[in-house]
PDB file of C-alpha atoms in Angstrom:
ATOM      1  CA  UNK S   1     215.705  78.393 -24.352  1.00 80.00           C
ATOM      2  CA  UNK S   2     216.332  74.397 -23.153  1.00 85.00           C
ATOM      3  CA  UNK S   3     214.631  73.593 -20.160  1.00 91.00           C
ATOM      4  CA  UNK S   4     218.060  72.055 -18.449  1.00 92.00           C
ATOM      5  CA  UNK S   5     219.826  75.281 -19.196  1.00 90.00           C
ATOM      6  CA  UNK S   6     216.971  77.057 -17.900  1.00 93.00           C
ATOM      7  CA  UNK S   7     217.054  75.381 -14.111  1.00 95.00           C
ATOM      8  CA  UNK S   8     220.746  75.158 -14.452  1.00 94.00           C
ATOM      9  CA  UNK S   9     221.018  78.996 -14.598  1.00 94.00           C
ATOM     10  CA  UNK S  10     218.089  79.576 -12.289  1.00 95.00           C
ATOM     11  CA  UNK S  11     219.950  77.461  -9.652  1.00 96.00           C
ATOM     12  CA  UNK S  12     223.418  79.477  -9.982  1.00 94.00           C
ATOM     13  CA  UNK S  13     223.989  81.333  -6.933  1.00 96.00           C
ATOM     14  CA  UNK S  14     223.718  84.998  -7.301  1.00 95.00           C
ATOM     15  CA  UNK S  15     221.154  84.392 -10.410  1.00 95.00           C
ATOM     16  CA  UNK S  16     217.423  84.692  -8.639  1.00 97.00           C
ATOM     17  CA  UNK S  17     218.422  87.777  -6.575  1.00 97.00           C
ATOM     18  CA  UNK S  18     219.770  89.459  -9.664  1.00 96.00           C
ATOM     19  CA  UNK S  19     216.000  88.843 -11.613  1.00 97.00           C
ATOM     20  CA  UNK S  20     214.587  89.901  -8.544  1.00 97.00           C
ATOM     21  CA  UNK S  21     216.418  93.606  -8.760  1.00 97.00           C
ATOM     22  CA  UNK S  22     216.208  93.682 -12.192  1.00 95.00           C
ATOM     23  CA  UNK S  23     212.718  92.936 -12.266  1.00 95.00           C
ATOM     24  CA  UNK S  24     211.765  95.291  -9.487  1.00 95.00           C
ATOM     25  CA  UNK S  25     213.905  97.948 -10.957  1.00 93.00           C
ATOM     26  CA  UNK S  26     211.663  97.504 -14.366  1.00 91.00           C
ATOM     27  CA  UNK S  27     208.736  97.435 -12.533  1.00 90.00           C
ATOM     28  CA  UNK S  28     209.895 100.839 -10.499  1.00 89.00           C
ATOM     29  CA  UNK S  29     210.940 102.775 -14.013  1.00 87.00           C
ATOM     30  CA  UNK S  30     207.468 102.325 -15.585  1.00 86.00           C
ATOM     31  CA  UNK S  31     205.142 103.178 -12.255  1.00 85.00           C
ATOM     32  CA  UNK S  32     206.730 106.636 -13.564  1.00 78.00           C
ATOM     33  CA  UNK S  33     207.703 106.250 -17.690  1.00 63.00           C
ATOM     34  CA  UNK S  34     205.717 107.605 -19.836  1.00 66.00           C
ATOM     35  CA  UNK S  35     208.017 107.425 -22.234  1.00 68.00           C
ATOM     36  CA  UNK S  36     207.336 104.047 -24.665  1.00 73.00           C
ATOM     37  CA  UNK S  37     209.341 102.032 -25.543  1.00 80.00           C
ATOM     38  CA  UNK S  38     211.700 101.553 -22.715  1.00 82.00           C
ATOM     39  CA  UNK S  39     214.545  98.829 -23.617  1.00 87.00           C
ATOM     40  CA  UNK S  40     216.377  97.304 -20.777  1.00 90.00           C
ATOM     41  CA  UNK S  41     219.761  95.026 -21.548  1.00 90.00           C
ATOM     42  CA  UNK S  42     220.876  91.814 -20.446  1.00 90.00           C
ATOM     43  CA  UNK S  43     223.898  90.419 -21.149  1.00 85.00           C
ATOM     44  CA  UNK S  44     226.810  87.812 -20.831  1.00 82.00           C
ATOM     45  CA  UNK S  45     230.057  86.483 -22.024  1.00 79.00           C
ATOM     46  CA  UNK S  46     228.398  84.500 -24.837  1.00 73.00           C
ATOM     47  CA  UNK S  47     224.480  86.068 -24.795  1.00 70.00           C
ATOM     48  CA  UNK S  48     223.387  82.557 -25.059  1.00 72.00           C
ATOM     49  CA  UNK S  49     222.655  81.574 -21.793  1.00 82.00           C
ATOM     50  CA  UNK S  50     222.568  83.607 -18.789  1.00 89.00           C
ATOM     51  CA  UNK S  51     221.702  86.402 -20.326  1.00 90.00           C
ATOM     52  CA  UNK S  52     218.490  84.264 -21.954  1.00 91.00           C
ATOM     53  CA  UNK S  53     217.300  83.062 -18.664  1.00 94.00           C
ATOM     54  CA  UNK S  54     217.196  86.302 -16.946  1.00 95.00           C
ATOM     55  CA  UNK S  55     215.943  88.488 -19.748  1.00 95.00           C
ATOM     56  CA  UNK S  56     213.165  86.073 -20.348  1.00 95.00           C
ATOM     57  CA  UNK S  57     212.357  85.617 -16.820  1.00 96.00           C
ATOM     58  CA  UNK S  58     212.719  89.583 -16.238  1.00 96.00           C
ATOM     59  CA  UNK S  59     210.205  90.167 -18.719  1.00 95.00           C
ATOM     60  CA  UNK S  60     207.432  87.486 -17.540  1.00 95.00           C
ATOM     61  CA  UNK S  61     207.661  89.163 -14.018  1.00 95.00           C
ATOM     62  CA  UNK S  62     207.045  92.377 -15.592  1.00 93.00           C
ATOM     63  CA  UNK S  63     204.364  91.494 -17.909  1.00 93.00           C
ATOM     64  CA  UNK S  64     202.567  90.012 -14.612  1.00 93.00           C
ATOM     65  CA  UNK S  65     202.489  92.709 -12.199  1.00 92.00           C
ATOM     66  CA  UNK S  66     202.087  95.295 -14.997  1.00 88.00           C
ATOM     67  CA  UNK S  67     200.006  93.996 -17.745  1.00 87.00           C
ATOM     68  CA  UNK S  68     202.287  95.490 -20.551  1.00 85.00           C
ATOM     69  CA  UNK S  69     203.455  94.022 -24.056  1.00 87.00           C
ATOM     70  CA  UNK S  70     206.824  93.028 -23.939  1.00 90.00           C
ATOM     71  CA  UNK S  71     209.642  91.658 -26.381  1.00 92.00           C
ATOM     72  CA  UNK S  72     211.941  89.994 -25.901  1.00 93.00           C
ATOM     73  CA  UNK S  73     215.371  90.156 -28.560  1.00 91.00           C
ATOM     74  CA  UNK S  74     217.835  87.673 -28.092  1.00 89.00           C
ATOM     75  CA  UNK S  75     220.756  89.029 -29.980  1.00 86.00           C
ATOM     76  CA  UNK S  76     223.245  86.907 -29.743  1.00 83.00           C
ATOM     77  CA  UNK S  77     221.552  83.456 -29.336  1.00 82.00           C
ATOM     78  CA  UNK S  78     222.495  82.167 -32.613  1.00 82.00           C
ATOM     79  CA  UNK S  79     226.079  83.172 -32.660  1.00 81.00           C
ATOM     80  CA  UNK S  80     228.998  79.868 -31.950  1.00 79.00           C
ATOM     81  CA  UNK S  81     229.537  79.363 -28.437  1.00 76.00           C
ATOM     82  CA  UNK S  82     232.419  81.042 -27.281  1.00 73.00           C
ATOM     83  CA  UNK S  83     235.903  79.159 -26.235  1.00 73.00           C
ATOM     84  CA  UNK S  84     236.680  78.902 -22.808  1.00 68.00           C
TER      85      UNK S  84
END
């Protein structure tokens, strides 16, 4: 949720075309779901950074082009950092 990490993953290569699918692929499932709520899953080695950036950037595309309530569950966040 830190503003350095933030850019830092947004600037990884591979990252922004990988919230673009994601967040088109969202967007795609709920032109036809009718069927509430729909979960979608992010995740990482650790779940405390990657996995953060994306999912919260996933979800304020969605909740732009489609108007809808979304949470957003960071399960892992508070968990030690893993060793490398």
């Amino acid at each position: 949720m830190d503003d350095e990490v933030r850019h830092t993953v947004i600037r990884t290569p591979g990252i922004p075309p990988l919230i673009d699918a994601l967040a088109g692929v969202v967007n795609g499932f709920l032109v036809g779901s009718t069927v509430l709520p729909t979960r979608v899953a992010v995740g990482c080695a650790g779940g405390r950074h990657r996995s953060v950036v994306v999912a919260v950037e996933v979800a304020r595309r969605v909740r732009k082009a489609r108007g809808v309530d979304i949470r957003v569950r960071h399960r892992d966040i508070e968990r030690p950092v893993l060793a490398r």
